[in-house]
XYZ file of C-alpha atoms in Angstrom:
75
model
C 30.264 -58.980 -86.284
C 28.443 -57.362 -89.199
C 26.016 -59.768 -90.899
C 25.519 -58.926 -94.563
C 23.788 -60.410 -97.579
C 24.771 -59.267 -101.054
C 22.106 -59.730 -103.708
C 23.428 -60.273 -107.202
C 22.498 -57.750 -109.862
C 21.566 -60.579 -112.281
C 18.348 -61.474 -110.428
C 15.533 -62.064 -112.867
C 17.887 -62.094 -115.837
C 18.034 -65.883 -116.166
C 15.289 -68.426 -116.748
C 16.172 -70.540 -113.715
C 15.574 -67.615 -111.339
C 11.790 -67.669 -111.551
C 9.410 -65.889 -109.234
C 9.044 -68.898 -106.915
C 12.790 -69.038 -106.315
C 12.918 -65.272 -105.788
C 10.049 -65.420 -103.270
C 11.773 -68.243 -101.392
C 15.042 -66.287 -101.251
C 13.263 -63.144 -100.041
C 11.479 -65.159 -97.350
C 14.764 -66.664 -96.172
C 16.461 -63.270 -96.019
C 13.474 -61.810 -94.150
C 13.582 -64.653 -91.615
C 17.342 -64.256 -91.182
C 16.962 -60.499 -90.666
C 14.296 -61.034 -87.993
C 16.426 -63.612 -86.180
C 19.433 -61.302 -86.214
C 17.298 -58.407 -84.926
C 16.046 -60.657 -82.114
C 19.614 -60.951 -80.801
C 20.232 -57.220 -81.008
C 21.897 -56.726 -84.374
C 20.735 -56.135 -87.927
C 21.304 -57.635 -91.343
C 22.939 -55.333 -93.875
C 21.567 -55.945 -97.373
C 23.520 -54.780 -100.407
C 23.004 -55.364 -104.113
C 25.680 -55.693 -106.785
C 28.962 -57.488 -107.234
C 29.885 -59.159 -103.948
C 33.562 -58.198 -104.068
C 32.709 -54.528 -104.652
C 30.027 -54.362 -101.980
C 32.103 -56.229 -99.390
C 35.114 -53.995 -100.018
C 32.872 -50.936 -99.603
C 31.439 -52.315 -96.359
C 34.933 -53.060 -95.003
C 35.953 -49.441 -95.669
C 32.748 -48.086 -94.099
C 33.033 -50.177 -90.931
C 36.763 -50.696 -90.505
C 36.292 -54.473 -90.407
C 39.523 -56.407 -90.051
C 38.296 -59.751 -91.411
C 35.636 -61.049 -93.802
C 34.047 -64.487 -93.499
C 31.699 -65.623 -96.227
C 29.750 -68.470 -97.726
C 30.161 -69.160 -101.411
C 27.013 -69.487 -103.505
C 27.409 -72.399 -105.893
C 24.933 -71.085 -108.474
C 26.378 -70.784 -111.974
C 26.182 -66.985 -111.731
């Protein structure tokens, strides 16, 4: 398993993504990364369009399946 988080390139470009929300998201990702490291793996963090970054990661790792969680934000 290869845990990955893809950060959208639009961060900070919309009024509803204020600094408090960004700090919360960064804290959550940091906590997730530490928990994953505690079990002997690591969180891959990419930035950009999810479909592009996931396709790149699949090619780099030879992954045979991708499981994801959809973000229901408007962007």
